XYZ file of N, CA, C and O in Angstrom:
372
model
N 91.646 75.388 86.640
C 90.798 76.516 87.019
C 91.423 77.805 86.523
O 92.625 77.926 86.416
N 90.581 78.783 86.221
C 91.062 80.048 85.694
C 90.583 81.211 86.536
O 90.214 81.066 87.692
N 90.598 82.359 85.921
C 90.169 83.581 86.579
C 88.675 83.784 86.355
O 88.170 83.612 85.254
N 87.983 84.186 87.395
C 86.578 84.541 87.313
C 86.489 86.059 87.245
O 87.293 86.759 87.850
N 85.513 86.577 86.531
C 85.323 88.023 86.450
C 83.978 88.372 87.069
O 82.961 87.782 86.721
N 83.987 89.320 87.995
C 82.782 89.788 88.651
C 82.523 91.216 88.188
O 83.353 92.094 88.417
N 81.393 91.449 87.518
C 81.061 92.778 87.001
C 79.813 93.268 87.721
O 78.800 92.563 87.777
N 79.895 94.486 88.306
C 78.742 95.008 89.020
C 78.659 96.522 88.881
O 79.670 97.199 88.726
N 77.429 97.024 88.932
C 77.194 98.459 88.997
C 76.849 98.782 90.443
O 75.996 98.122 91.046
N 77.523 99.792 90.994
C 77.361 100.135 92.398
C 76.929 101.592 92.501
O 77.513 102.456 91.844
N 75.912 101.844 93.321
C 75.402 103.198 93.487
C 75.513 103.714 94.913
O 75.041 104.811 95.213
N 76.093 102.925 95.814
C 76.325 103.342 97.196
C 77.770 103.021 97.557
O 78.372 102.093 97.012
N 78.336 103.787 98.477
C 79.716 103.537 98.900
C 79.847 102.093 99.372
O 78.987 101.584 100.095
N 80.929 101.432 98.933
C 81.083 99.998 99.173
C 82.550 99.609 99.277
O 83.437 100.353 98.851
N 82.774 98.400 99.792
C 84.095 97.775 99.782
C 84.083 96.778 98.637
O 83.153 95.977 98.501
N 85.113 96.831 97.804
C 85.217 95.909 96.672
C 85.620 94.535 97.192
O 86.453 94.414 98.079
N 85.041 93.492 96.629
C 85.296 92.126 97.064
C 86.742 91.691 96.914
O 87.540 92.347 96.244
N 87.060 90.561 97.535
C 88.439 90.078 97.523
C 88.534 88.566 97.370
O 89.441 87.947 97.903
N 87.617 87.959 96.649
C 87.669 86.508 96.444
C 88.862 86.184 95.548
O 89.066 86.815 94.507
N 89.677 85.228 95.944
C 90.871 84.864 95.188
C 90.520 84.443 93.766
O 89.456 83.886 93.513
N 91.412 84.742 92.849
C 91.279 84.396 91.428
C 90.036 84.996 90.788
O 89.433 84.409 89.897
N 89.657 86.187 91.257
C 88.501 86.894 90.713
C 88.904 88.308 90.347
O 89.390 89.058 91.196
N 88.739 88.668 89.092
C 88.953 90.048 88.670
C 87.637 90.786 88.832
O 86.568 90.241 88.546
N 87.705 92.019 89.312
C 86.503 92.801 89.591
C 86.419 93.985 88.646
O 87.393 94.716 88.474
N 85.258 94.183 88.057
C 84.947 95.369 87.276
C 83.788 96.037 87.999
O 82.708 95.459 88.131
N 84.042 97.244 88.507
C 83.027 97.968 89.269
C 82.680 99.236 88.505
O 83.552 100.073 88.262
N 81.423 99.357 88.120
C 80.927 100.545 87.443
C 80.225 101.386 88.503
O 79.225 100.952 89.085
N 80.779 102.562 88.769
C 80.192 103.455 89.767
C 79.128 104.297 89.092
O 79.423 105.114 88.222
N 77.878 104.083 89.484
C 76.764 104.783 88.873
C 76.372 106.055 89.609
O 75.404 106.698 89.246
N 77.130 106.408 90.654
C 76.846 107.612 91.437
C 78.155 108.103 92.027
O 79.143 107.374 92.070
N 78.174 109.341 92.502
C 79.366 109.887 93.157
C 79.542 109.237 94.518
O 78.881 109.622 95.484
N 80.374 108.222 94.615
C 80.519 107.416 95.825
C 81.996 107.189 96.155
O 82.879 107.585 95.408
N 82.228 106.519 97.275
C 83.571 106.062 97.635
C 83.600 104.547 97.548
O 82.732 103.870 98.095
N 84.610 104.019 96.858
C 84.847 102.582 96.788
C 86.141 102.291 97.520
O 87.164 102.928 97.254
N 86.108 101.360 98.450
C 87.298 101.004 99.220
C 87.842 99.679 98.708
O 87.093 98.701 98.564
N 89.131 99.668 98.429
C 89.785 98.458 97.929
C 89.983 97.455 99.054
O 90.150 97.843 100.219
N 90.026 96.171 98.732
C 90.384 95.178 99.740
C 91.887 95.295 100.027
O 92.602 96.030 99.352
N 92.366 94.564 101.004
C 93.794 94.612 101.299
C 94.618 94.188 100.083
O 94.212 93.308 99.322
N 95.750 94.838 99.905
C 96.658 94.504 98.811
C 97.499 93.272 99.145
O 98.012 92.607 98.254
N 97.621 92.966 100.425
C 98.459 91.856 100.872
C 97.865 90.534 100.397
O 96.719 90.204 100.700
N 98.631 89.806 99.616
C 98.199 88.510 99.104
C 97.150 88.590 98.011
O 96.610 87.578 97.606
N 96.864 89.780 97.520
C 95.805 89.956 96.530
C 96.406 89.965 95.122
O 97.215 90.825 94.798
N 96.006 89.029 94.295
C 96.506 88.946 92.920
C 95.436 89.313 91.901
O 95.619 89.112 90.706
N 94.313 89.847 92.375
C 93.203 90.193 91.491
C 93.458 91.523 90.772
O 94.092 92.421 91.308
N 92.925 91.628 89.571
C 92.900 92.889 88.847
C 91.567 93.550 89.150
O 90.520 92.902 89.068
N 91.598 94.825 89.505
C 90.374 95.558 89.807
C 90.275 96.729 88.839
O 91.204 97.520 88.710
N 89.146 96.821 88.156
C 88.871 97.930 87.250
C 87.707 98.720 87.829
O 86.683 98.140 88.201
N 87.868 100.044 87.909
C 86.794 100.919 88.380
C 86.492 101.901 87.263
O 87.395 102.544 86.726
N 85.203 102.006 86.904
C 84.760 102.951 85.882
C 83.781 103.926 86.516
O 82.875 103.522 87.237
N 83.978 105.213 86.240
C 83.068 106.248 86.718
C 82.029 106.526 85.633
O 82.316 107.179 84.644
N 80.821 106.028 85.837
C 79.720 106.261 84.912
C 78.927 107.514 85.306
O 78.094 107.995 84.568
N 79.228 108.028 86.482
C 78.485 109.145 87.064
C 78.995 110.500 86.577
O 80.147 110.629 86.166
N 78.145 111.501 86.663
C 78.589 112.872 86.386
C 79.297 113.453 87.608
O 79.888 114.521 87.522
N 79.259 112.748 88.737
C 79.942 113.166 89.966
C 81.281 112.437 90.092
O 81.515 111.436 89.430
N 82.126 112.923 90.973
C 83.420 112.279 91.225
C 83.236 110.967 91.972
O 82.317 110.816 92.775
N 84.156 110.035 91.706
C 84.208 108.770 92.424
C 85.565 108.702 93.117
O 86.605 108.937 92.492
N 85.547 108.380 94.406
C 86.772 108.283 95.190
C 87.088 106.814 95.428
O 86.239 106.068 95.927
N 88.291 106.399 95.074
C 88.752 105.042 95.335
C 89.761 105.135 96.473
O 90.740 105.879 96.382
N 89.506 104.409 97.553
C 90.351 104.484 98.749
C 91.060 103.161 98.988
O 90.491 102.088 98.779
N 92.293 103.259 99.456
C 93.054 102.070 99.824
C 92.591 101.584 101.196
O 91.989 102.331 101.977
N 92.862 100.328 101.488
C 92.506 99.722 102.766
C 93.506 100.133 103.849
O 94.716 99.979 103.669
N 93.018 100.661 104.966
C 93.874 100.988 106.112
C 94.993 101.934 105.752
O 94.763 103.004 105.205
N 96.248 101.517 106.010
C 97.413 102.366 105.742
C 98.033 102.076 104.376
O 99.058 102.650 104.023
N 97.415 101.187 103.610
C 97.921 100.892 102.271
C 97.729 102.105 101.362
O 97.026 103.055 101.711
N 98.348 102.071 100.194
C 98.294 103.219 99.288
C 97.933 102.797 97.865
O 97.993 101.623 97.508
N 97.575 103.813 97.092
C 97.344 103.678 95.653
C 98.351 104.614 94.997
O 98.222 105.842 95.126
N 99.381 104.085 94.368
C 100.448 104.925 93.796
C 100.942 105.959 94.811
O 101.017 107.155 94.525
N 101.227 105.502 96.022
C 101.777 106.307 97.121
C 100.804 107.325 97.711
O 101.212 108.195 98.479
N 99.535 107.245 97.394
C 98.518 108.129 97.982
C 97.448 107.265 98.646
O 97.274 106.096 98.313
N 96.706 107.842 99.567
C 95.662 107.104 100.266
C 94.439 106.863 99.379
O 93.697 105.901 99.584
N 94.244 107.742 98.383
C 93.063 107.651 97.523
C 93.416 107.999 96.080
O 94.454 108.591 95.805
N 92.499 107.649 95.195
C 92.561 108.080 93.793
C 91.191 108.684 93.484
O 90.161 108.043 93.715
N 91.178 109.921 92.995
C 89.931 110.608 92.697
C 89.669 110.564 91.200
O 90.493 111.005 90.399
N 88.520 110.035 90.848
C 88.107 109.964 89.446
C 87.057 111.056 89.234
O 85.899 110.893 89.591
N 87.467 112.175 88.665
C 86.601 113.345 88.558
C 85.785 113.394 87.280
O 84.803 114.128 87.203
N 86.168 112.627 86.281
C 85.563 112.749 84.965
C 84.688 111.547 84.645
O 85.109 110.395 84.804
N 83.481 111.818 84.170
C 82.555 110.772 83.775
C 83.163 109.926 82.655
O 83.836 110.430 81.767
N 82.934 108.638 82.720
C 83.356 107.635 81.736
C 84.856 107.317 81.756
O 85.354 106.656 80.860
N 85.572 107.787 82.769
C 86.972 107.376 82.901
C 87.046 106.072 83.695
O 86.125 105.735 84.440
N 88.148 105.361 83.526
C 88.342 104.099 84.238
C 89.798 103.962 84.657
O 90.689 104.531 84.026
N 90.018 103.216 85.741
C 91.374 102.885 86.166
C 91.438 101.388 86.447
O 90.461 100.780 86.865
N 92.600 100.804 86.175
C 92.893 99.413 86.518
C 93.878 99.440 87.672
O 94.858 100.201 87.641
N 93.647 98.598 88.661
C 94.506 98.541 89.839
C 95.030 97.128 90.031
O 94.292 96.154 89.875
N 96.314 97.038 90.394
C 96.956 95.751 90.646
C 97.833 95.892 91.890
O 98.396 96.956 92.143
N 97.946 94.842 92.656
C 98.699 94.864 93.907
C 100.119 94.331 93.710
O 100.338 93.424 92.909
N 101.054 94.890 94.479
C 102.413 94.330 94.528
C 102.615 93.567 95.835
O 103.732 93.345 96.262
N 101.523 93.191 96.478
C 101.489 92.458 97.740
C 101.649 93.376 98.954
O 101.677 92.903 100.074
N 101.757 94.683 98.730
C 101.839 95.620 99.844
C 101.032 96.890 99.593
O 100.585 97.540 100.526
N 100.865 97.249 98.302
C 100.158 98.477 97.927
C 99.495 98.259 96.573
O 99.800 97.301 95.864
N 98.596 99.194 96.219
C 97.917 99.149 94.927
C 98.580 100.089 93.954
O 99.095 101.138 94.350
N 98.565 99.722 92.682
C 99.168 100.541 91.622
C 98.190 100.659 90.455
O 97.564 99.671 90.064
N 98.075 101.870 89.925
C 97.259 102.098 88.745
C 98.084 101.705 87.533
O 99.222 102.146 87.389
N 97.509 100.850 86.682
C 98.267 100.391 85.512
C 97.984 101.252 84.312
O 97.030 101.971 84.253
């Protein structure tokens, strides 16, 4: 078995899925907030792309962090970030 890739366009604030062995590509089509699943035990790669002319906010789960911050703000249209877990927090690659 290998890695599955889930690609979706999202236009409302949502929580990104956390199915094991699944990489997620989320295209934000509106200025929304996307919340990451827990980093604990998560080996998935998550890519978020801002297709919107508005900012997209990516938030960590609970007290977890993204590069030592609670959120990552994507202010520019057509930018993307890749996120990977170290089993305790998320990191932008």
